[in-house]
């Protein structure tokens, strides 16, 4: 995909990669795809590969998007989006169009295409916006299309907003600017607002971090959209605010809740890591939904690594534990 747009995109992406030996790269690639390994070990490899560049890591992550573990497959698609690797676009398109894959995997492929944010992704997303049977996938396509358009406008009007996340993550929406917490709360909780507007409010509230902002985010766990609820849980994990523990615990316990929301609630509880959260994660390691049980298993493994004094590459590419640590 050696287009002028792709070349310009590569020049604009901040390179957070690091170097490893060829032997270590091969070990990580093999470990990621080895289904005999515990899911937590495969996630460790995935988080490390997400910080490498080149065909080897990319192709291993692409292969992982077809893994029998929907949790691992969706995380591999997420990683490709965070890497903003234009050479992954054909594979992400294939994942998005494959209706045999779990909606959580297709959703993450759509979000990744939005994270890469090239205009050539617009037709791919528009196609799934009208044809995908899963609401969460269609909503993600809507969100990704809005992000691509917003990024194009932001580059002209306010370049500082492009990489505004203090969590080193490529977010699905640029944070709303110039608005009070009260206004942001109103937008986030307004079911009539577009998904992009609500996401933009969510990330602005996250970046603010005040108690009133956190309260608004917690309240939005009751939103009608499973897609929004799952992002809210993810953000609460980034914030690591213990005030969210009760709401996240309720979400994890709700077997009628969408697995993608429960999975993010589990990961968020792993970030908060108080004793009640740990006990709940241990209990739900036996959940009949693999996306949930594996999330609990991985979260507990991350905590064990942190407590042993070892580093672990997290999903945001930092050696700080399961989620981005913020003190």
mmCIF file of C-alpha atoms in Angstrom:
data_model
loop_
_atom_site.group_PDB
_atom_site.id
_atom_site.type_symbol
_atom_site.label_atom_id
_atom_site.label_comp_id
_atom_site.label_asym_id
_atom_site.label_seq_id
_atom_site.Cartn_x
_atom_site.Cartn_y
_atom_site.Cartn_z
ATOM 1 C CA UNK A 1 0.000 0.000 0.000
ATOM 2 C CA UNK A 2 2.661 2.449 -1.134
ATOM 3 C CA UNK A 3 0.266 5.364 -1.734
ATOM 4 C CA UNK A 4 1.085 9.002 -1.045
ATOM 5 C CA UNK A 5 -1.527 8.922 1.719
ATOM 6 C CA UNK A 6 0.115 5.913 3.351
ATOM 7 C CA UNK A 7 3.588 7.456 3.153
ATOM 8 C CA UNK A 8 2.344 10.682 4.733
ATOM 9 C CA UNK A 9 0.566 8.640 7.417
ATOM 10 C CA UNK A 10 3.766 6.744 8.265
ATOM 11 C CA UNK A 11 5.618 10.030 8.695
ATOM 12 C CA UNK A 12 2.982 11.337 11.102
ATOM 13 C CA UNK A 13 2.706 8.245 13.362
ATOM 14 C CA UNK A 14 4.835 8.488 16.472
ATOM 15 C CA UNK A 15 7.208 5.508 16.617
ATOM 16 C CA UNK A 16 6.984 3.940 20.092
ATOM 17 C CA UNK A 17 8.602 0.707 18.949
ATOM 18 C CA UNK A 18 11.662 -0.915 20.470
ATOM 19 C CA UNK A 19 14.256 -3.354 19.168
ATOM 20 C CA UNK A 20 14.779 -6.992 20.079
ATOM 21 C CA UNK A 21 17.037 -9.675 18.697
ATOM 22 C CA UNK A 22 15.789 -11.842 15.820
ATOM 23 C CA UNK A 23 15.762 -14.785 18.203
ATOM 24 C CA UNK A 24 13.562 -12.967 20.696
ATOM 25 C CA UNK A 25 11.223 -11.772 17.951
ATOM 26 C CA UNK A 26 10.810 -15.342 16.715
ATOM 27 C CA UNK A 27 10.211 -16.562 20.270
ATOM 28 C CA UNK A 28 7.475 -13.976 20.778
ATOM 29 C CA UNK A 29 5.822 -14.765 17.450
ATOM 30 C CA UNK A 30 5.875 -18.485 18.166
ATOM 31 C CA UNK A 31 4.586 -17.991 21.708
ATOM 32 C CA UNK A 32 1.688 -15.851 20.530
ATOM 33 C CA UNK A 33 0.468 -18.522 18.126
ATOM 34 C CA UNK A 34 1.135 -21.551 20.334
ATOM 35 C CA UNK A 35 -2.311 -22.669 21.467
ATOM 36 C CA UNK A 36 -0.785 -25.086 23.985
ATOM 37 C CA UNK A 37 0.436 -22.118 26.041
ATOM 38 C CA UNK A 38 -1.687 -20.528 28.803
ATOM 39 C CA UNK A 39 -3.698 -17.582 27.548
ATOM 40 C CA UNK A 40 -1.813 -15.242 29.895
ATOM 41 C CA UNK A 41 1.543 -16.228 28.349
ATOM 42 C CA UNK A 42 0.195 -15.624 24.851
ATOM 43 C CA UNK A 43 -1.033 -12.195 25.932
ATOM 44 C CA UNK A 44 2.422 -11.355 27.233
ATOM 45 C CA UNK A 45 3.815 -12.120 23.801
ATOM 46 C CA UNK A 46 1.062 -10.100 22.130
ATOM 47 C CA UNK A 47 1.735 -6.989 24.201
ATOM 48 C CA UNK A 48 5.436 -7.176 23.396
ATOM 49 C CA UNK A 49 4.857 -7.709 19.669
ATOM 50 C CA UNK A 50 2.574 -4.689 19.631
ATOM 51 C CA UNK A 51 5.688 -2.583 20.240
ATOM 52 C CA UNK A 52 7.751 -4.085 17.412
ATOM 53 C CA UNK A 53 7.740 -3.156 13.749
ATOM 54 C CA UNK A 54 8.201 -5.227 10.625
ATOM 55 C CA UNK A 55 6.581 -8.095 8.788
ATOM 56 C CA UNK A 56 7.246 -10.737 11.442
ATOM 57 C CA UNK A 57 5.320 -9.132 14.320
ATOM 58 C CA UNK A 58 2.640 -7.845 11.947
ATOM 59 C CA UNK A 59 2.048 -11.230 10.324
ATOM 60 C CA UNK A 60 1.921 -13.009 13.676
ATOM 61 C CA UNK A 61 -0.666 -10.559 14.967
ATOM 62 C CA UNK A 62 -2.643 -10.947 11.752
ATOM 63 C CA UNK A 63 -2.614 -14.726 12.211
ATOM 64 C CA UNK A 64 -3.759 -14.256 15.799
ATOM 65 C CA UNK A 65 -6.891 -12.417 14.627
ATOM 66 C CA UNK A 66 -8.107 -15.852 13.488
ATOM 67 C CA UNK A 67 -7.315 -17.575 16.774
ATOM 68 C CA UNK A 68 -9.866 -19.872 18.421
ATOM 69 C CA UNK A 69 -9.753 -17.568 21.461
ATOM 70 C CA UNK A 70 -12.013 -14.634 20.632
ATOM 71 C CA UNK A 71 -10.366 -12.665 23.421
ATOM 72 C CA UNK A 72 -6.894 -13.096 21.926
ATOM 73 C CA UNK A 73 -8.173 -12.527 18.370
ATOM 74 C CA UNK A 74 -9.845 -9.250 19.276
ATOM 75 C CA UNK A 75 -6.763 -8.074 21.177
ATOM 76 C CA UNK A 76 -4.587 -8.827 18.141
ATOM 77 C CA UNK A 77 -6.848 -6.658 15.975
ATOM 78 C CA UNK A 78 -6.717 -3.941 18.642
ATOM 79 C CA UNK A 79 -2.909 -4.113 18.618
ATOM 80 C CA UNK A 80 -2.752 -3.714 14.834
ATOM 81 C CA UNK A 81 -4.858 -0.578 15.160
ATOM 82 C CA UNK A 82 -2.668 0.829 17.922
ATOM 83 C CA UNK A 83 0.395 0.183 15.745
ATOM 84 C CA UNK A 84 -1.318 2.115 12.916
ATOM 85 C CA UNK A 85 0.402 -0.155 10.410
ATOM 86 C CA UNK A 86 -1.006 0.539 6.946
ATOM 87 C CA UNK A 87 0.187 -2.856 5.719
ATOM 88 C CA UNK A 88 -2.322 -4.479 8.079
ATOM 89 C CA UNK A 89 -5.307 -2.883 6.310
ATOM 90 C CA UNK A 90 -6.061 -5.785 3.893
ATOM 91 C CA UNK A 91 -6.051 -8.280 6.773
ATOM 92 C CA UNK A 92 -8.249 -6.047 8.924
ATOM 93 C CA UNK A 93 -10.671 -5.662 6.025
ATOM 94 C CA UNK A 94 -10.808 -9.447 5.707
ATOM 95 C CA UNK A 95 -11.554 -9.813 9.407
ATOM 96 C CA UNK A 96 -14.242 -7.140 9.295
ATOM 97 C CA UNK A 97 -15.961 -8.830 6.355
ATOM 98 C CA UNK A 98 -15.823 -12.359 7.782
ATOM 99 C CA UNK A 99 -19.204 -12.874 9.425
ATOM 100 C CA UNK A 100 -18.080 -16.246 10.788
ATOM 101 C CA UNK A 101 -15.912 -14.380 13.302
ATOM 102 C CA UNK A 102 -17.238 -13.229 16.656
ATOM 103 C CA UNK A 103 -18.637 -9.664 16.641
ATOM 104 C CA UNK A 104 -16.053 -8.637 19.232
ATOM 105 C CA UNK A 105 -13.292 -9.458 16.727
ATOM 106 C CA UNK A 106 -15.013 -7.725 13.798
ATOM 107 C CA UNK A 107 -15.676 -4.696 16.005
ATOM 108 C CA UNK A 108 -11.992 -4.443 16.871
ATOM 109 C CA UNK A 109 -11.027 -4.699 13.195
ATOM 110 C CA UNK A 110 -13.344 -1.793 12.406
ATOM 111 C CA UNK A 111 -11.906 0.242 15.273
ATOM 112 C CA UNK A 112 -8.393 -0.543 14.054
ATOM 113 C CA UNK A 113 -9.255 0.752 10.584
ATOM 114 C CA UNK A 114 -10.476 3.931 12.249
ATOM 115 C CA UNK A 115 -7.266 4.162 14.274
ATOM 116 C CA UNK A 116 -5.157 3.913 11.103
ATOM 117 C CA UNK A 117 -7.432 6.658 9.785
ATOM 118 C CA UNK A 118 -6.653 6.618 6.077
ATOM 119 C CA UNK A 119 -9.343 7.770 3.675
ATOM 120 C CA UNK A 120 -8.972 4.514 1.745
ATOM 121 C CA UNK A 121 -10.604 2.804 4.748
ATOM 122 C CA UNK A 122 -13.825 4.767 4.300
ATOM 123 C CA UNK A 123 -15.430 2.464 1.671
ATOM 124 C CA UNK A 124 -14.583 -0.623 3.766
ATOM 125 C CA UNK A 125 -16.247 0.859 6.833
ATOM 126 C CA UNK A 126 -19.258 2.180 4.938
ATOM 127 C CA UNK A 127 -19.913 -1.290 3.540
ATOM 128 C CA UNK A 128 -20.033 -2.894 6.987
ATOM 129 C CA UNK A 129 -21.956 0.050 8.405
ATOM 130 C CA UNK A 130 -24.968 -1.026 6.361
ATOM 131 C CA UNK A 131 -24.398 -4.790 6.059
ATOM 132 C CA UNK A 132 -23.022 -6.163 9.318
ATOM 133 C CA UNK A 133 -25.698 -7.951 11.379
ATOM 134 C CA UNK A 134 -24.179 -6.972 14.732
ATOM 135 C CA UNK A 135 -25.150 -3.598 16.171
ATOM 136 C CA UNK A 136 -21.854 -3.207 18.007
ATOM 137 C CA UNK A 137 -19.956 -3.639 14.732
ATOM 138 C CA UNK A 138 -22.162 -1.161 12.868
ATOM 139 C CA UNK A 139 -21.745 1.374 15.675
ATOM 140 C CA UNK A 140 -17.972 0.888 15.556
ATOM 141 C CA UNK A 141 -17.981 1.552 11.815
ATOM 142 C CA UNK A 142 -19.967 4.735 12.408
ATOM 143 C CA UNK A 143 -17.475 5.763 15.070
ATOM 144 C CA UNK A 144 -14.455 4.956 12.885
ATOM 145 C CA UNK A 145 -15.845 6.912 9.948
ATOM 146 C CA UNK A 146 -16.412 9.925 12.192
ATOM 147 C CA UNK A 147 -12.868 9.620 13.559
ATOM 148 C CA UNK A 148 -11.346 9.626 10.075
ATOM 149 C CA UNK A 149 -13.330 12.733 9.162
ATOM 150 C CA UNK A 150 -12.494 14.418 12.466
ATOM 151 C CA UNK A 151 -8.784 13.661 12.165
ATOM 152 C CA UNK A 152 -8.791 15.235 8.704
ATOM 153 C CA UNK A 153 -10.418 18.390 10.087
ATOM 154 C CA UNK A 154 -8.350 18.492 13.282
ATOM 155 C CA UNK A 155 -5.098 18.496 11.310
ATOM 156 C CA UNK A 156 -6.197 21.819 9.849
ATOM 157 C CA UNK A 157 -7.952 23.445 12.823
ATOM 158 C CA UNK A 158 -6.210 22.176 15.975
ATOM 159 C CA UNK A 159 -3.248 19.797 15.414
ATOM 160 C CA UNK A 160 -2.639 19.501 19.178
ATOM 161 C CA UNK A 161 -5.784 17.370 19.560
ATOM 162 C CA UNK A 162 -4.516 14.519 17.362
ATOM 163 C CA UNK A 163 -2.372 12.855 20.031
ATOM 164 C CA UNK A 164 -4.108 14.202 23.124
ATOM 165 C CA UNK A 165 -4.320 10.955 25.124
ATOM 166 C CA UNK A 166 -2.232 10.986 28.301
ATOM 167 C CA UNK A 167 -2.501 7.180 28.292
ATOM 168 C CA UNK A 168 -0.442 6.676 25.110
ATOM 169 C CA UNK A 169 -3.444 5.044 23.448
ATOM 170 C CA UNK A 170 -4.875 5.705 19.999
ATOM 171 C CA UNK A 171 -8.417 6.518 21.087
ATOM 172 C CA UNK A 172 -11.515 5.970 18.898
ATOM 173 C CA UNK A 173 -12.379 9.676 19.206
ATOM 174 C CA UNK A 174 -10.510 12.886 19.865
ATOM 175 C CA UNK A 175 -11.534 14.356 23.245
ATOM 176 C CA UNK A 176 -14.071 17.166 23.139
ATOM 177 C CA UNK A 177 -12.504 20.522 23.894
ATOM 178 C CA UNK A 178 -13.652 23.749 25.502
ATOM 179 C CA UNK A 179 -16.576 22.285 27.458
ATOM 180 C CA UNK A 180 -17.389 22.044 31.168
ATOM 181 C CA UNK A 181 -17.745 18.780 33.067
ATOM 182 C CA UNK A 182 -21.477 19.419 33.292
ATOM 183 C CA UNK A 183 -21.751 19.834 29.524
ATOM 184 C CA UNK A 184 -19.624 16.756 28.886
ATOM 185 C CA UNK A 185 -21.717 14.710 31.299
ATOM 186 C CA UNK A 186 -24.882 15.810 29.506
ATOM 187 C CA UNK A 187 -23.484 14.719 26.145
ATOM 188 C CA UNK A 188 -22.178 11.387 27.426
ATOM 189 C CA UNK A 189 -25.534 10.460 28.971
ATOM 190 C CA UNK A 190 -27.667 11.745 26.089
ATOM 191 C CA UNK A 191 -28.998 8.777 24.112
ATOM 192 C CA UNK A 192 -29.880 11.091 21.217
ATOM 193 C CA UNK A 193 -26.294 12.208 20.626
ATOM 194 C CA UNK A 194 -24.119 10.482 18.039
ATOM 195 C CA UNK A 195 -21.725 7.769 19.182
ATOM 196 C CA UNK A 196 -18.745 9.924 18.252
ATOM 197 C CA UNK A 197 -19.986 12.886 20.287
ATOM 198 C CA UNK A 198 -20.468 10.640 23.317
ATOM 199 C CA UNK A 199 -17.037 9.049 22.911
ATOM 200 C CA UNK A 200 -15.454 12.484 22.571
ATOM 201 C CA UNK A 201 -17.154 13.517 25.822
ATOM 202 C CA UNK A 202 -16.003 10.296 27.498
ATOM 203 C CA UNK A 203 -12.343 10.860 26.655
ATOM 204 C CA UNK A 204 -12.518 14.517 27.672
ATOM 205 C CA UNK A 205 -13.925 13.465 31.057
ATOM 206 C CA UNK A 206 -11.214 10.806 31.388
ATOM 207 C CA UNK A 207 -8.483 13.334 30.646
ATOM 208 C CA UNK A 208 -10.001 15.739 33.187
ATOM 209 C CA UNK A 209 -9.982 13.080 35.919
ATOM 210 C CA UNK A 210 -11.817 15.158 38.548
ATOM 211 C CA UNK A 211 -14.223 13.420 40.910
ATOM 212 C CA UNK A 212 -17.238 14.879 39.105
ATOM 213 C CA UNK A 213 -15.834 13.644 35.802
ATOM 214 C CA UNK A 214 -15.313 10.123 37.167
ATOM 215 C CA UNK A 215 -18.872 10.110 38.542
ATOM 216 C CA UNK A 216 -20.227 10.960 35.099
ATOM 217 C CA UNK A 217 -18.229 8.140 33.537
ATOM 218 C CA UNK A 218 -19.465 5.640 36.122
ATOM 219 C CA UNK A 219 -23.066 6.696 35.513
ATOM 220 C CA UNK A 220 -22.655 6.052 31.787
ATOM 221 C CA UNK A 221 -22.218 2.323 32.463
ATOM 222 C CA UNK A 222 -26.020 2.314 32.188
ATOM 223 C CA UNK A 223 -25.985 3.509 28.561
ATOM 224 C CA UNK A 224 -28.134 1.600 26.075
ATOM 225 C CA UNK A 225 -25.229 0.876 23.727
ATOM 226 C CA UNK A 226 -23.087 -2.140 24.609
ATOM 227 C CA UNK A 227 -20.287 -0.595 22.558
ATOM 228 C CA UNK A 228 -20.314 2.549 24.681
ATOM 229 C CA UNK A 229 -20.579 0.564 27.921
ATOM 230 C CA UNK A 230 -17.526 -1.489 26.984
ATOM 231 C CA UNK A 231 -15.494 1.655 26.272
ATOM 232 C CA UNK A 232 -16.638 3.166 29.563
ATOM 233 C CA UNK A 233 -15.367 0.096 31.421
ATOM 234 C CA UNK A 234 -12.062 0.334 29.537
ATOM 235 C CA UNK A 235 -11.683 3.996 30.502
ATOM 236 C CA UNK A 236 -12.453 3.218 34.150
ATOM 237 C CA UNK A 237 -9.629 0.704 34.018
ATOM 238 C CA UNK A 238 -7.301 3.388 32.711
ATOM 239 C CA UNK A 239 -8.350 5.721 35.520
ATOM 240 C CA UNK A 240 -7.925 3.037 38.212
ATOM 241 C CA UNK A 241 -10.345 4.867 40.470
ATOM 242 C CA UNK A 242 -11.590 2.639 43.283
ATOM 243 C CA UNK A 243 -14.930 4.460 43.304
ATOM 244 C CA UNK A 244 -15.746 2.508 40.137
ATOM 245 C CA UNK A 245 -15.280 -0.909 41.768
ATOM 246 C CA UNK A 246 -18.913 -1.458 42.749
ATOM 247 C CA UNK A 247 -20.290 -0.542 39.322
ATOM 248 C CA UNK A 248 -17.683 -2.642 37.527
ATOM 249 C CA UNK A 249 -18.332 -5.590 39.841
ATOM 250 C CA UNK A 250 -22.049 -5.366 39.097
ATOM 251 C CA UNK A 251 -21.262 -5.375 35.379
ATOM 252 C CA UNK A 252 -19.012 -8.431 35.616
ATOM 253 C CA UNK A 253 -21.601 -10.328 37.647
ATOM 254 C CA UNK A 254 -24.395 -9.619 35.159
ATOM 255 C CA UNK A 255 -24.541 -12.740 32.983
ATOM 256 C CA UNK A 256 -27.081 -11.021 30.723
ATOM 257 C CA UNK A 257 -24.590 -8.283 29.877
ATOM 258 C CA UNK A 258 -22.709 -8.402 26.541
ATOM 259 C CA UNK A 259 -19.440 -10.389 26.873
ATOM 260 C CA UNK A 260 -17.421 -7.482 25.490
ATOM 261 C CA UNK A 261 -18.661 -5.283 28.340
ATOM 262 C CA UNK A 262 -18.073 -7.908 31.031
ATOM 263 C CA UNK A 263 -14.595 -8.558 29.650
ATOM 264 C CA UNK A 264 -13.651 -4.887 29.905
ATOM 265 C CA UNK A 265 -15.128 -4.745 33.408
ATOM 266 C CA UNK A 266 -12.918 -7.676 34.400
ATOM 267 C CA UNK A 267 -9.803 -5.991 33.023
ATOM 268 C CA UNK A 268 -10.724 -2.742 34.755
ATOM 269 C CA UNK A 269 -11.112 -4.549 38.076
ATOM 270 C CA UNK A 270 -7.681 -6.029 37.496
ATOM 271 C CA UNK A 271 -6.320 -2.505 37.156
ATOM 272 C CA UNK A 272 -8.015 -1.327 40.350
ATOM 273 C CA UNK A 273 -6.782 -4.470 42.109
ATOM 274 C CA UNK A 274 -8.313 -4.048 45.552
ATOM 275 C CA UNK A 275 -9.021 -7.208 47.534
ATOM 276 C CA UNK A 276 -12.693 -7.372 46.578
ATOM 277 C CA UNK A 277 -11.835 -7.048 42.889
ATOM 278 C CA UNK A 278 -9.257 -9.816 43.086
ATOM 279 C CA UNK A 279 -11.699 -12.169 44.801
ATOM 280 C CA UNK A 280 -14.296 -11.468 42.123
ATOM 281 C CA UNK A 281 -11.800 -12.127 39.340
ATOM 282 C CA UNK A 282 -10.881 -15.446 40.942
ATOM 283 C CA UNK A 283 -14.558 -16.380 41.091
ATOM 284 C CA UNK A 284 -15.251 -15.509 37.465
ATOM 285 C CA UNK A 285 -12.246 -17.388 36.123
ATOM 286 C CA UNK A 286 -14.809 -20.193 35.977
ATOM 287 C CA UNK A 287 -17.394 -18.199 34.006
ATOM 288 C CA UNK A 288 -18.920 -20.250 31.165
ATOM 289 C CA UNK A 289 -18.239 -17.429 28.682
ATOM 290 C CA UNK A 290 -14.587 -17.827 27.554
ATOM 291 C CA UNK A 291 -14.192 -14.123 26.747
ATOM 292 C CA UNK A 292 -14.974 -13.371 30.390
ATOM 293 C CA UNK A 293 -13.142 -16.248 32.069
ATOM 294 C CA UNK A 294 -9.976 -15.673 30.022
ATOM 295 C CA UNK A 295 -10.083 -11.939 30.788
ATOM 296 C CA UNK A 296 -10.144 -12.755 34.508
ATOM 297 C CA UNK A 297 -7.297 -15.240 34.087
ATOM 298 C CA UNK A 298 -5.140 -12.730 32.223
ATOM 299 C CA UNK A 299 -5.904 -9.932 34.696
ATOM 300 C CA UNK A 300 -4.885 -12.103 37.643
ATOM 301 C CA UNK A 301 -1.711 -13.165 35.858
ATOM 302 C CA UNK A 302 -0.788 -9.516 35.290
ATOM 303 C CA UNK A 303 -1.273 -8.768 38.969
ATOM 304 C CA UNK A 304 0.929 -11.703 39.914
ATOM 305 C CA UNK A 305 3.653 -10.376 37.631
ATOM 306 C CA UNK A 306 3.469 -6.906 39.135
ATOM 307 C CA UNK A 307 3.625 -8.224 42.681
ATOM 308 C CA UNK A 308 6.639 -10.364 41.858
ATOM 309 C CA UNK A 309 8.483 -7.254 40.726
ATOM 310 C CA UNK A 310 8.609 -8.298 37.087
ATOM 311 C CA UNK A 311 7.704 -6.000 34.227
ATOM 312 C CA UNK A 312 4.963 -6.747 31.771
ATOM 313 C CA UNK A 313 4.140 -5.138 28.454
ATOM 314 C CA UNK A 314 0.570 -3.931 28.730
ATOM 315 C CA UNK A 315 -1.936 -3.247 25.977
ATOM 316 C CA UNK A 316 -0.767 0.362 25.836
ATOM 317 C CA UNK A 317 2.820 -0.795 25.332
ATOM 318 C CA UNK A 318 4.192 0.086 28.761
ATOM 319 C CA UNK A 319 6.113 -2.031 31.250
ATOM 320 C CA UNK A 320 3.743 -1.040 34.028
ATOM 321 C CA UNK A 321 1.228 -3.825 34.399
ATOM 322 C CA UNK A 322 -2.127 -4.763 32.947
ATOM 323 C CA UNK A 323 -3.380 -1.210 32.458
ATOM 324 C CA UNK A 324 -1.754 2.146 32.307
ATOM 325 C CA UNK A 325 -0.704 3.019 35.851
ATOM 326 C CA UNK A 326 -1.607 6.527 36.941
ATOM 327 C CA UNK A 327 -0.788 7.892 40.364
#
